[in-house]
CSV table of C-alpha atoms in Angstrom, one decimal:
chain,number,residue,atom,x,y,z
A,966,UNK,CA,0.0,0.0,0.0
A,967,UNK,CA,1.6,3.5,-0.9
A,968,UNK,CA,1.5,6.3,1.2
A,969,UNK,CA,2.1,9.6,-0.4
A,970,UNK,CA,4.0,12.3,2.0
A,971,UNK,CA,4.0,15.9,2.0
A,972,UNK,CA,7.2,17.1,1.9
A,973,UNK,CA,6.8,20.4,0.9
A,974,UNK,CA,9.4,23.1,2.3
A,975,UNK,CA,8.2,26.1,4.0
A,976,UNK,CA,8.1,29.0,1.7
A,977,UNK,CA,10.1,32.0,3.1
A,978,UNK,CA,9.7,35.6,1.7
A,979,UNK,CA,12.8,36.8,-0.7
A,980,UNK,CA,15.0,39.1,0.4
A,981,UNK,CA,16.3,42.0,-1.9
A,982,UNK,CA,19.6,40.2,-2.3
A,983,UNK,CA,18.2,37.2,-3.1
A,984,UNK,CA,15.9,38.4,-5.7
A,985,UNK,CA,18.7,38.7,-8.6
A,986,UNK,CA,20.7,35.2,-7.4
A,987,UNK,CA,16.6,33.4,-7.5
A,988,UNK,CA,16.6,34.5,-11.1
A,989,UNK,CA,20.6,33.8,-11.7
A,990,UNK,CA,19.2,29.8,-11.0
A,991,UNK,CA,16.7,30.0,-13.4
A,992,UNK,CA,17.2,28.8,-16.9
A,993,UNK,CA,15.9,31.1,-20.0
A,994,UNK,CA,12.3,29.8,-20.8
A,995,UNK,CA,11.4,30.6,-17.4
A,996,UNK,CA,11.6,27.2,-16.7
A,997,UNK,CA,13.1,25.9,-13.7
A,998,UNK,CA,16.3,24.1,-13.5
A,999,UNK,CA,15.8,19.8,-13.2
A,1000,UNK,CA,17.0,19.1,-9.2
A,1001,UNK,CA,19.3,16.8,-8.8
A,1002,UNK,CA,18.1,13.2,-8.8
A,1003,UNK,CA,17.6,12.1,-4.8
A,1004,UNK,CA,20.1,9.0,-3.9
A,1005,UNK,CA,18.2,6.6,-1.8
A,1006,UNK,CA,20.4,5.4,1.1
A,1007,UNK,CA,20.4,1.8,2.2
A,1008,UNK,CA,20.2,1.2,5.7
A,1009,UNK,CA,23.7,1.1,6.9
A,1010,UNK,CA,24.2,4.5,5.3
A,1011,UNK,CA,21.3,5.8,7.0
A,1012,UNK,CA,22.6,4.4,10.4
A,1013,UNK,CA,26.1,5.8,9.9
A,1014,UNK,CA,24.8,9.5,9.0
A,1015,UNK,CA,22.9,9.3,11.9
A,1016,UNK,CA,25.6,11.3,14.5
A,1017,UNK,CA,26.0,13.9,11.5
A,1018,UNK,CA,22.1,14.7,11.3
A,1019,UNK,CA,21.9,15.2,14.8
A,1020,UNK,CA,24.7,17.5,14.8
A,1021,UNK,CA,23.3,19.6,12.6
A,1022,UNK,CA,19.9,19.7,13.6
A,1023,UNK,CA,20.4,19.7,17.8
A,1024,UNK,CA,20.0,23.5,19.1
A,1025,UNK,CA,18.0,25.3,21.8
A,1026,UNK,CA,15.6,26.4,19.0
A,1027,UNK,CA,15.0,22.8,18.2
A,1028,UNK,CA,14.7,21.5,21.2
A,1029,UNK,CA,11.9,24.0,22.1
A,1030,UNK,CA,10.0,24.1,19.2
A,1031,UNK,CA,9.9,20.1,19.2
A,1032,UNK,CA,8.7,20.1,22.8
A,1033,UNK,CA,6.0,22.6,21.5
A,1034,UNK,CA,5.0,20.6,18.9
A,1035,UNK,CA,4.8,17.1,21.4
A,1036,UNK,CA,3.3,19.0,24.4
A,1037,UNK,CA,-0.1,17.5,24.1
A,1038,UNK,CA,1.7,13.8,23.7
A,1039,UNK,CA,4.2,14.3,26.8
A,1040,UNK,CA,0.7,15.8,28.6
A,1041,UNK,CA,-0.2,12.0,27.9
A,1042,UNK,CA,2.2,10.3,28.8
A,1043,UNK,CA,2.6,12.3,32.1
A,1044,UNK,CA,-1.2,11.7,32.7
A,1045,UNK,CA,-0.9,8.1,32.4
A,1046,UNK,CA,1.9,8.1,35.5
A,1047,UNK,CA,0.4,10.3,37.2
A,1048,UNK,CA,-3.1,8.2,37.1
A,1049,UNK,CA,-1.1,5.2,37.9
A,1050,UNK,CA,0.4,6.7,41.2
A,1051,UNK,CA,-3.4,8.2,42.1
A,1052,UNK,CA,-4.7,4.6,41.8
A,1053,UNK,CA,-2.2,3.2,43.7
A,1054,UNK,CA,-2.3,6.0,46.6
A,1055,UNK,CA,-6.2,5.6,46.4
A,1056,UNK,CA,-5.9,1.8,47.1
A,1057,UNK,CA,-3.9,2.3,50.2
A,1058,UNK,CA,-6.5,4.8,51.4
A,1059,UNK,CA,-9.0,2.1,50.8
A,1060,UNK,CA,-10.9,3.6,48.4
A,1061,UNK,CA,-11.3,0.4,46.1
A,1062,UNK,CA,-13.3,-1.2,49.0
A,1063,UNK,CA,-15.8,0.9,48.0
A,1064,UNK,CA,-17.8,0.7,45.1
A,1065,UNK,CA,-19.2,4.5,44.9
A,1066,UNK,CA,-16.3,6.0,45.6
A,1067,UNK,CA,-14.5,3.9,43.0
A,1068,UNK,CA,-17.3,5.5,40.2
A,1069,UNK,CA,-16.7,8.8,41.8
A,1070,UNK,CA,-12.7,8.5,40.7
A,1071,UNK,CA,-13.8,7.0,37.4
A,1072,UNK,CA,-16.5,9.9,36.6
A,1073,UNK,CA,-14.3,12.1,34.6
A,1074,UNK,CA,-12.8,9.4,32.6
A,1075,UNK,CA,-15.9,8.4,31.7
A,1076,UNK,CA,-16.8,11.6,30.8
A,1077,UNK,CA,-13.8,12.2,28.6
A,1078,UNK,CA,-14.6,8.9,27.0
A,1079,UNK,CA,-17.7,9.8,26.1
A,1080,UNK,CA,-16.7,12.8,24.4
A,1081,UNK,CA,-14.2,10.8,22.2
A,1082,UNK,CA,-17.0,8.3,21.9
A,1083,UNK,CA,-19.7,10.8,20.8
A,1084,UNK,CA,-17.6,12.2,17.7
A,1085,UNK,CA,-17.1,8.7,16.4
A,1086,UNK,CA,-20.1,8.5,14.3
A,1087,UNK,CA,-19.8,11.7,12.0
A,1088,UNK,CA,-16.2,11.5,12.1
A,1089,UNK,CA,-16.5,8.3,10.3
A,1090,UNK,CA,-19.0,8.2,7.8
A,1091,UNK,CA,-17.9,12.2,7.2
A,1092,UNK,CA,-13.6,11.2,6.5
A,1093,UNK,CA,-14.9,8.1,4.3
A,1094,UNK,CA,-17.5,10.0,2.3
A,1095,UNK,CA,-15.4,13.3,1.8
A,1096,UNK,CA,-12.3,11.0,1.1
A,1097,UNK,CA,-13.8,8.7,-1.4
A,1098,UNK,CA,-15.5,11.7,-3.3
A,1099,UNK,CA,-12.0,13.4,-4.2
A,1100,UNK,CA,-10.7,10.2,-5.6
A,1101,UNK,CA,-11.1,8.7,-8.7
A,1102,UNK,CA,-12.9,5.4,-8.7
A,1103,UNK,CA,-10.5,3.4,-10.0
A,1104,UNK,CA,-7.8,5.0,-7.6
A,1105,UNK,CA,-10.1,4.1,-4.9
A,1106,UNK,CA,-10.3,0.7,-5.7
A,1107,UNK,CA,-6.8,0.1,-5.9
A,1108,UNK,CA,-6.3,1.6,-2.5
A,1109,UNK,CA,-8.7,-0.5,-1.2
A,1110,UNK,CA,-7.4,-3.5,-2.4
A,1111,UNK,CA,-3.9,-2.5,-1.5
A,1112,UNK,CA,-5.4,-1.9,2.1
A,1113,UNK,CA,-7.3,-4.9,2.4
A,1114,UNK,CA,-4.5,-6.9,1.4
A,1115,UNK,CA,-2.5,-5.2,4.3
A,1116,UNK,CA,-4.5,-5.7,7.1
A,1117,UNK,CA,-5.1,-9.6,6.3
A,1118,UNK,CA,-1.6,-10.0,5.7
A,1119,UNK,CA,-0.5,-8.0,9.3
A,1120,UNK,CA,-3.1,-10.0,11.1
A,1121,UNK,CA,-1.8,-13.5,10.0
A,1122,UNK,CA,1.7,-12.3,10.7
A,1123,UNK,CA,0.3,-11.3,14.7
A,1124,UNK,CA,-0.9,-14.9,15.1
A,1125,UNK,CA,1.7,-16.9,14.0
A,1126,UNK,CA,3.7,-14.7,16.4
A,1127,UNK,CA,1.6,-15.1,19.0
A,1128,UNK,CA,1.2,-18.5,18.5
A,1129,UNK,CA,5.1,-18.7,18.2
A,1130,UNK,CA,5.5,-17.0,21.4
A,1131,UNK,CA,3.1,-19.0,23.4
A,1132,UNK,CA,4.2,-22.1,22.2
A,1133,UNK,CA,8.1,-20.8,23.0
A,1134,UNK,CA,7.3,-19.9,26.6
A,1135,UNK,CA,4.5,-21.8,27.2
A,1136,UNK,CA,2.8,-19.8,30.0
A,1137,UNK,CA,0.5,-22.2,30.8
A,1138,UNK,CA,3.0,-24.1,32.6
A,1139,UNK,CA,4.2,-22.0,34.9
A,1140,UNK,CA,2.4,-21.2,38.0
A,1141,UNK,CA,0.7,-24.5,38.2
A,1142,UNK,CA,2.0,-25.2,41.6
A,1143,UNK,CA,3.2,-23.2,44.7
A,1144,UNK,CA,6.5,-23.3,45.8
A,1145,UNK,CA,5.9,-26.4,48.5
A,1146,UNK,CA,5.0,-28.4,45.7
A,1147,UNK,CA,1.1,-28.8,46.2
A,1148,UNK,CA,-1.5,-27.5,43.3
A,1149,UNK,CA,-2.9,-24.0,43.1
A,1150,UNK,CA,-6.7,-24.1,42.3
A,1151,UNK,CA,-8.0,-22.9,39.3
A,1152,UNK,CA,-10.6,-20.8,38.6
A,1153,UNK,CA,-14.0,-21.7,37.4
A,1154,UNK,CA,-14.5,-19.5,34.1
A,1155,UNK,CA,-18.3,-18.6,34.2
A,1156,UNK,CA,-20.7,-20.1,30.9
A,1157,UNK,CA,-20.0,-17.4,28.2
A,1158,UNK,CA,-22.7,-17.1,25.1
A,1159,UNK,CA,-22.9,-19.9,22.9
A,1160,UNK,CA,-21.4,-19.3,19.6
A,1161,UNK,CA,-20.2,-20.8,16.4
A,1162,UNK,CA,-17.6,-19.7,13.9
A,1163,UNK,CA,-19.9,-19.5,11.4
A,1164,UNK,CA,-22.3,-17.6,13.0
A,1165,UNK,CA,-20.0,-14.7,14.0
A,1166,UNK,CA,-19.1,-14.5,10.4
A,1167,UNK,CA,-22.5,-14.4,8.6
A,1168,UNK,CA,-23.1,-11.6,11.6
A,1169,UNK,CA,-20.4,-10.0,10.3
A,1170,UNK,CA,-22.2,-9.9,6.8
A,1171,UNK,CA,-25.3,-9.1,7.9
A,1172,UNK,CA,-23.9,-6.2,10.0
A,1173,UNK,CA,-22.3,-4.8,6.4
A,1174,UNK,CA,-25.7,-4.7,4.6
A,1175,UNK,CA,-28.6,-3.2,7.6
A,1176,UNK,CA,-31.3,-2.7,6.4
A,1177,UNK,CA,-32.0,0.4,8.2
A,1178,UNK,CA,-29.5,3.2,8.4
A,1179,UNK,CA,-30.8,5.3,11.4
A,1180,UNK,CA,-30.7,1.8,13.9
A,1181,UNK,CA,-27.1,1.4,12.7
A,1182,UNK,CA,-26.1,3.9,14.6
A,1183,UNK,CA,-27.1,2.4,17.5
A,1184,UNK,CA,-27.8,-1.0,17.4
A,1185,UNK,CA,-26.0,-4.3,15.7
A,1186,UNK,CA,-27.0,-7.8,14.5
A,1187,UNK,CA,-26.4,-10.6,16.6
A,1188,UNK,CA,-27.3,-14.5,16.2
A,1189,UNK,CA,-28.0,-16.3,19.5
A,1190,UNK,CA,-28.2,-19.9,20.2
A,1191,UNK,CA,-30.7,-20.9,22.8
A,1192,UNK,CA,-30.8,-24.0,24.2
A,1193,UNK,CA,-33.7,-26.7,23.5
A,1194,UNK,CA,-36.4,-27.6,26.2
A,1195,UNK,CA,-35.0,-30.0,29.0
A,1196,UNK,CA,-31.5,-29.3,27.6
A,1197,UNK,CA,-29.0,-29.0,30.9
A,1198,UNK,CA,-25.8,-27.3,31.0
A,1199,UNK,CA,-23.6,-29.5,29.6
A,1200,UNK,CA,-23.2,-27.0,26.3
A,1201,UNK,CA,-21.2,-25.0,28.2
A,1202,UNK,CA,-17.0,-25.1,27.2
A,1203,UNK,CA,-15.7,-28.5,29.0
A,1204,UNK,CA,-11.9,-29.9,29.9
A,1205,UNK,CA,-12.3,-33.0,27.5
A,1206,UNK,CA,-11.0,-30.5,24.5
A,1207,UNK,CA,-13.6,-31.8,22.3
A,1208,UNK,CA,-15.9,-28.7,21.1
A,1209,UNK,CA,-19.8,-28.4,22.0
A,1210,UNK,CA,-22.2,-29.6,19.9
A,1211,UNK,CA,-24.7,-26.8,19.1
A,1212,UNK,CA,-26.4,-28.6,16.0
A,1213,UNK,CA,-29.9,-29.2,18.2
A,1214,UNK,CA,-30.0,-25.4,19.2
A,1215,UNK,CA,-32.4,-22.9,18.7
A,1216,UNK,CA,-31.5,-20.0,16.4
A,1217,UNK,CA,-32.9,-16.8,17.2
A,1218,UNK,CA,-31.6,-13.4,15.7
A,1219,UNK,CA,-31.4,-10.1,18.2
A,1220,UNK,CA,-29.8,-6.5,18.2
A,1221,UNK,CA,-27.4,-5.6,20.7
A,1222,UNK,CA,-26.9,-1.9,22.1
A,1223,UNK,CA,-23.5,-0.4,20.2
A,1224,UNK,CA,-22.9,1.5,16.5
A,1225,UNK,CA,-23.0,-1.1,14.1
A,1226,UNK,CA,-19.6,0.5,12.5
A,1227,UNK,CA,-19.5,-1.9,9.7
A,1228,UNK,CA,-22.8,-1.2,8.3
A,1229,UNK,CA,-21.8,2.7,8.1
A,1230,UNK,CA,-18.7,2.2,6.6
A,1231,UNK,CA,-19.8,0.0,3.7
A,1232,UNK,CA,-22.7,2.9,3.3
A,1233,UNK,CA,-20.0,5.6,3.1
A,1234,UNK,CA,-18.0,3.5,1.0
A,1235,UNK,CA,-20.5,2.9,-1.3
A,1236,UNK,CA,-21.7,7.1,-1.1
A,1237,UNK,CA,-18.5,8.5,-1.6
A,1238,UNK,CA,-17.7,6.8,-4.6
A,1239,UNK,CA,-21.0,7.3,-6.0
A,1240,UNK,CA,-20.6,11.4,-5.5
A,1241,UNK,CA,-17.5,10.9,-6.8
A,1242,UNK,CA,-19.0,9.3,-10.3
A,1243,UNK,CA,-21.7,12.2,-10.5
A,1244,UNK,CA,-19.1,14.9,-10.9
A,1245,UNK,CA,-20.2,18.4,-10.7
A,1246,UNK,CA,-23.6,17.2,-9.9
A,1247,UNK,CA,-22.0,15.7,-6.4
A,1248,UNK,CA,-20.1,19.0,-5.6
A,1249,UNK,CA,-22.7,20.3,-3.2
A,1250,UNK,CA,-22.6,17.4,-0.8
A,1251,UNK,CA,-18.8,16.8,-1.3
A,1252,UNK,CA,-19.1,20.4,0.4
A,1253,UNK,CA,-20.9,19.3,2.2
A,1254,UNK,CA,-19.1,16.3,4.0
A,1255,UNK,CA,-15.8,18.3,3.3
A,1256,UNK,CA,-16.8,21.0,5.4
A,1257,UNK,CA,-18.7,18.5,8.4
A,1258,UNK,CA,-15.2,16.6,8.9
A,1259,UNK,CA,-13.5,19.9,9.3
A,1260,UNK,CA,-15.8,20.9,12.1
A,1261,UNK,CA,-15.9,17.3,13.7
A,1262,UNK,CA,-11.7,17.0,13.3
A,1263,UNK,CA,-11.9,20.8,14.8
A,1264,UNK,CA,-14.4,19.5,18.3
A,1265,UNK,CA,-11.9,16.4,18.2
A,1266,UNK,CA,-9.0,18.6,19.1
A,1267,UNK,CA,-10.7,20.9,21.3
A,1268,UNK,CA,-11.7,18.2,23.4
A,1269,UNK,CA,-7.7,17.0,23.6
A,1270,UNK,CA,-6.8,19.5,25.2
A,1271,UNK,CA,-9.0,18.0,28.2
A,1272,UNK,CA,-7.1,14.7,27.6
A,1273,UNK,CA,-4.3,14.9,30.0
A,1274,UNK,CA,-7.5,15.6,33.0
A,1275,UNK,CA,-9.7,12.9,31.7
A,1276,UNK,CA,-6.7,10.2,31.3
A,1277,UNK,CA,-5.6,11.0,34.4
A,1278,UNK,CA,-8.8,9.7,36.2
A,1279,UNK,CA,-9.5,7.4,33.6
A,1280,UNK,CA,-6.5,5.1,34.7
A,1281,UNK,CA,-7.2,6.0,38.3
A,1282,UNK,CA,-10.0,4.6,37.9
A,1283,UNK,CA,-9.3,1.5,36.5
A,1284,UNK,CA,-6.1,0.7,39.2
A,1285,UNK,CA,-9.0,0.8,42.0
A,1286,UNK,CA,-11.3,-1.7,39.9
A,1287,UNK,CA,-8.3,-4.2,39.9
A,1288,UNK,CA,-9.7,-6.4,42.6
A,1289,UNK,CA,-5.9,-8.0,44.1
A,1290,UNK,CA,-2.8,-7.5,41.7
A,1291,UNK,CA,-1.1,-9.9,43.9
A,1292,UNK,CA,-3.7,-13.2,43.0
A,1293,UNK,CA,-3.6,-11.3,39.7
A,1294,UNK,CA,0.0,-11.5,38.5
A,1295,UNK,CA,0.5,-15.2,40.2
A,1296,UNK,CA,-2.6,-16.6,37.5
A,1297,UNK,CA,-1.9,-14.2,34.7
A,1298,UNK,CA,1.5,-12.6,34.7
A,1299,UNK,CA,3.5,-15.3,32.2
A,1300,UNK,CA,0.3,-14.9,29.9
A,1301,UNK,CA,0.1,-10.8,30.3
A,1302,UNK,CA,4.0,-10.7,29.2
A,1303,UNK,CA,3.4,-12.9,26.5
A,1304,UNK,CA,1.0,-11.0,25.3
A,1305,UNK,CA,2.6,-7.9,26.3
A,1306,UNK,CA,6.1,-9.0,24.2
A,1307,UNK,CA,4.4,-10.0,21.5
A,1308,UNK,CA,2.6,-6.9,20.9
A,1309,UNK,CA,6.1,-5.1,21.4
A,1310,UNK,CA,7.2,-7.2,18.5
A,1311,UNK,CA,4.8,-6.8,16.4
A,1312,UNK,CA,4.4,-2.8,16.5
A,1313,UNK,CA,8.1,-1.9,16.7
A,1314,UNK,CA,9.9,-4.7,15.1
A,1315,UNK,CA,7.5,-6.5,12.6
A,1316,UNK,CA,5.6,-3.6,11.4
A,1317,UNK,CA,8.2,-0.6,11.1
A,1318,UNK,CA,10.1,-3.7,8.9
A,1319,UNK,CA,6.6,-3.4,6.4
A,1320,UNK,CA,6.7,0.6,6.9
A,1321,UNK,CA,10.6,0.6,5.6
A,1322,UNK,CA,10.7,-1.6,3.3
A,1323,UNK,CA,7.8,-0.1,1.6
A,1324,UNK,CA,8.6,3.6,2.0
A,1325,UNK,CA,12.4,3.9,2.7
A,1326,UNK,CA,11.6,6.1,4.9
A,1327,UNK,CA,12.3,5.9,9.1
A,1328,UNK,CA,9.4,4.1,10.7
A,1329,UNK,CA,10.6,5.3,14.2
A,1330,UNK,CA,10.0,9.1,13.5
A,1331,UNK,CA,6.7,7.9,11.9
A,1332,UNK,CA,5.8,6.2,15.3
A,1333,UNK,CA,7.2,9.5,17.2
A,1334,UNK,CA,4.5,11.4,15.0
A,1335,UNK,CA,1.4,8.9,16.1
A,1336,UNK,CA,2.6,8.8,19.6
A,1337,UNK,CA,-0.7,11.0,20.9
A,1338,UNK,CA,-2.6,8.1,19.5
A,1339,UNK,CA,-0.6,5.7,21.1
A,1340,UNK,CA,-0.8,7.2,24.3
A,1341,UNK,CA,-4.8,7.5,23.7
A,1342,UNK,CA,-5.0,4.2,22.7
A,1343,UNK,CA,-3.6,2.7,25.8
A,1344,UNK,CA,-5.7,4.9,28.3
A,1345,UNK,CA,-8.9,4.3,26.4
A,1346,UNK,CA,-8.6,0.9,25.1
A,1347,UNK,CA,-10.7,1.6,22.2
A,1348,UNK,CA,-9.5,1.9,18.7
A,1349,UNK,CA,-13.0,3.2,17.4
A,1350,UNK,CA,-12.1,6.0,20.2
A,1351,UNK,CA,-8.7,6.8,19.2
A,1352,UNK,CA,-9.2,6.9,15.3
A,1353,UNK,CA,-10.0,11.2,15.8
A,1354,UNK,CA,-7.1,11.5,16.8
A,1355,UNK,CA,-5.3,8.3,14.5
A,1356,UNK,CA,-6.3,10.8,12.0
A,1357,UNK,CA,-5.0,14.3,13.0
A,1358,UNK,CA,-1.6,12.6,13.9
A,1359,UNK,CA,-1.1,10.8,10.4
A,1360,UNK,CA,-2.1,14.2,8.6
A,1361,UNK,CA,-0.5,16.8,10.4
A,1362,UNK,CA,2.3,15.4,12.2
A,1363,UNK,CA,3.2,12.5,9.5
A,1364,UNK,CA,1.9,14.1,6.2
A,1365,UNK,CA,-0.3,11.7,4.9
A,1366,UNK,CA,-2.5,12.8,2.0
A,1367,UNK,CA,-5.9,13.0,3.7
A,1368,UNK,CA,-7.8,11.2,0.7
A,1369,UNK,CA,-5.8,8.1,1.4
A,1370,UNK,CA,-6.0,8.6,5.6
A,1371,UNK,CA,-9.8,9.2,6.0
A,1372,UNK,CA,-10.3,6.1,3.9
A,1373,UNK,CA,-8.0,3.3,5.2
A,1374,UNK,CA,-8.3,4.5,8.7
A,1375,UNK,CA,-11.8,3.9,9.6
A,1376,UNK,CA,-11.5,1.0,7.7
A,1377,UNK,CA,-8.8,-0.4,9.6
A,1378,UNK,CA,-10.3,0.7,12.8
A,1379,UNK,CA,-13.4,-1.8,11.9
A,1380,UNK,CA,-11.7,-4.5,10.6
A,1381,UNK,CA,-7.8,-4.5,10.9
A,1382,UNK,CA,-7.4,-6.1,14.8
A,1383,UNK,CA,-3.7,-7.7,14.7
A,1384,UNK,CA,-3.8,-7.1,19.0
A,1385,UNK,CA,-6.9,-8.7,19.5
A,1386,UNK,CA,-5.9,-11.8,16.8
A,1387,UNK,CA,-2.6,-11.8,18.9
A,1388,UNK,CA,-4.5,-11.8,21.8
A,1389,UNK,CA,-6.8,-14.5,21.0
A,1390,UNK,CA,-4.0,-16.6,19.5
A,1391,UNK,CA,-1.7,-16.4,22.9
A,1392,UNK,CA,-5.1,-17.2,25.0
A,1393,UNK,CA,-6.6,-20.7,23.2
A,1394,UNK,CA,-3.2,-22.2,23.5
A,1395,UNK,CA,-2.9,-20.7,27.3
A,1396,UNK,CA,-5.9,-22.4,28.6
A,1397,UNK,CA,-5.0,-25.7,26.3
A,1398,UNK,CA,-2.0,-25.6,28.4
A,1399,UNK,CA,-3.1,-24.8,31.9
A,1400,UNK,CA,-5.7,-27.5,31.4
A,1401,UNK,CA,-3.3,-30.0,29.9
A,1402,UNK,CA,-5.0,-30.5,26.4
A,1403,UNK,CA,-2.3,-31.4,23.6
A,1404,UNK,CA,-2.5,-28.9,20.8
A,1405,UNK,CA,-0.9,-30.5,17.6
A,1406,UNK,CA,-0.3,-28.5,14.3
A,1407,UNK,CA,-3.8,-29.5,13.1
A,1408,UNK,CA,-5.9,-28.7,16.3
A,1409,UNK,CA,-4.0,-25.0,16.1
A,1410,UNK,CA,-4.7,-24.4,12.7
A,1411,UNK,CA,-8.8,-25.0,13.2
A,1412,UNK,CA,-8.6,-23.2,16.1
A,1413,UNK,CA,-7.1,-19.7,14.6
């Protein structure tokens, strides 16, 4: 998938002086003189100039006006700490003993959330729309494609690392008795929802195509499986590692309280290309949507200036809801660093490798530009939350044409999940292992 950069240099205003040597440089014609062709460097090259470039470009000017251009991000980060220690001085006050005084920490991270949360629906279906209509539908197409292709391929690549990890460290292992030698209990997981394969992925389908815009916005498509008449419990997960048998269930289709994102993204899709086609008779509501994602982009940033106060209470909040980090990290903590390195692998090693050999371009400043919505991203836990500002960072701090940002993101926001595959991948083969079911090469593959 190409990304197009703007590179443009800032124009200055000519002096007097420079007026005659500007037209010395010019060729007869008027035309201007053919730049020198730009030598890509390989990677050794780029490493070795590295102690020259910052030489030249460390001063006190720099230093200041790249601390004012990352204030809101080191606001972030600062928020995060400083959230962490209020939980954690909260906790020995006793406050996570009790419950109201728990949501009275957590009211103005919800509140922030909210915020972030109520932009999401005209950010999205505004970006895709005003995107799609100032591209060409063939160009569209290809980025699509080119997009598409990208997020299946990044997702595979996060579960066979996960599945590599987990079957390198093997979590599941460890922690299965105390240090005297006798077993430690394990928790009984509670019945989830029945489910199937298949039906998440014809809800998935059905979710792309509603047949009523307005309840998209706040309602999805769900299949549930009840079970017959006399039927007893015994649907529910077991230890044998054989799969329930849901054949004899009853099938009964609901709607479940959330956007049903899919369903407005295909819509967009489908509108913005379609203005797009019409030409000048689409011009009014391509002005239309062009204007509503500059007002919604210009609320998204107002409201991150309030970031660094809602974050703050926001992971305060969530330190006092942990219920004992002791019991906590003895059950969970191999798995949590598993799934915590593998994520680190994936976004700093696996992906900057895509991002370079792609571009040529560094994939670590890329990462400093998007750090905002890394830091929102962690606080929030949402991706559907963090794509306003996904999208301000990838514009204005990393140059990215809008036209190709405000149509791959929202995308890949809705579909592109290489945490959550990781995720899942690292925790079917932890509980295999913790309850001793063998997981051969076939049993892996039908589980992913």
């Amino acid at each position: 998938m190409s990304v197009k950069f703007n590179n443009k240099r800032p124009s200055h205003d000519l002096e007097a002086g420079d007026d005659d040597e500007h037209h010395e440089l010019q060729p007869k014609g008027g035309k201007e003189a053919p730049s020198a062709p730009k030598v890509r460097q390989t990677p050794g090259q780029y490493i070795r100039s590295a102690p020259g470039r910052v030489k030249d470009s460390f001063s006190k000017d720099c230093c200041l006006g790249c601390m004012k251009d990352n204030l809101k991000v080191l606001l972030l980060i600062l928020a995060i700490f400083a959230g962490t220690a209020l939980g954690f001085g909260l906790r020995a006050q006793g406050f996570h003993l009790v419950p109201r005084k728990v949501m009275y920490v957590s009211f103005i991270g919800d509140v922030f959330l909210n915020m972030l949360k109520i932009v999401i629906l005209p950010l999205i279906v505004s970006s895709l729309v005003s995107g799609l209509a100032a591209l060409e539908s063939q160009t569209s197409g290809k980025i699509g494609a080119r997009a598409v292709i990208y997020y299946f391929t990044t997702t595979v690549m996060a579960v066979i690392l996960g599945i590599a990890l987990v079957e390198i460290i093997r979590p599941g292992d460890v922690g299965k008795r105390h240090a005297n030698g006798t077993a430690i209990p394990q928790v009984a997981s509670s019945p989830t929802e029945p489910t199937t394969t298949v039906d998440t992925f014809l809800d998935l389908i059905r979710n792309m195509f509603p047949p009523n815009l307005v309840e998209a916005t706040f309602k999805q498509h769900k299949t549930a499986l009840l079970p017959p008449k006399g039927f007893n419990s015994s649907w529910f997960p077991n230890d044998t590692g054989t799969l329930p048998d849901y054949s004899g269930f009853i099938i009964e289709s609901k709607k479940i309280d959330g956007i049903n994102i899919m369903g407005l993204v295909v819509f967009s899709i489908l509108f913005g290309i379609t203005i797009s086609r019409l030409g000048e008779k689409g011009k009014p509501l391509k002005l239309f949507f062009d204007s509503l994602n500059e007002v919604t982009m210009s609320i998204v940033g107002t409201i991150m200036w309030l970031a660094p106060l809602g974050i703050t209470f926001l992971v305060a909040g969530q330190v006092l809801k942990v219920e004992d980090f002791g019991a906590m990290l003895e059950q969970l903590g191999m798995y949590f660093g598993t799934v915590l390195l593998g994520l680190l692998l994936h976004a700093f090693i696996v992906l900057p490798a895509i991002f370079f050999a792609f571009t040529r371009h560094n994939p670590y400043t890329y990462i400093v530009g998007s750090m905002q919505a890394f830091a929102t991203g962690f606080a929030t836990s949402s991706s559907s939350a963090t794509l306003p500002i996904t999208i301000r960072c990838v514009e204005e701090k990393n140059g990215v044409d809008p036209r190709i940002s405000r149509f791959v993101l929202p995308v890949g926001s809705t579909i592109n999940m290489d945490g959550t595959a990781l995720y899942e991948a690292v925790a079917c083969l932890f509980i295999a292992q913790t309850q001793n079911v063998p997981m051969d090469f076939g049993k892996i593959v039908a589980v992913r």
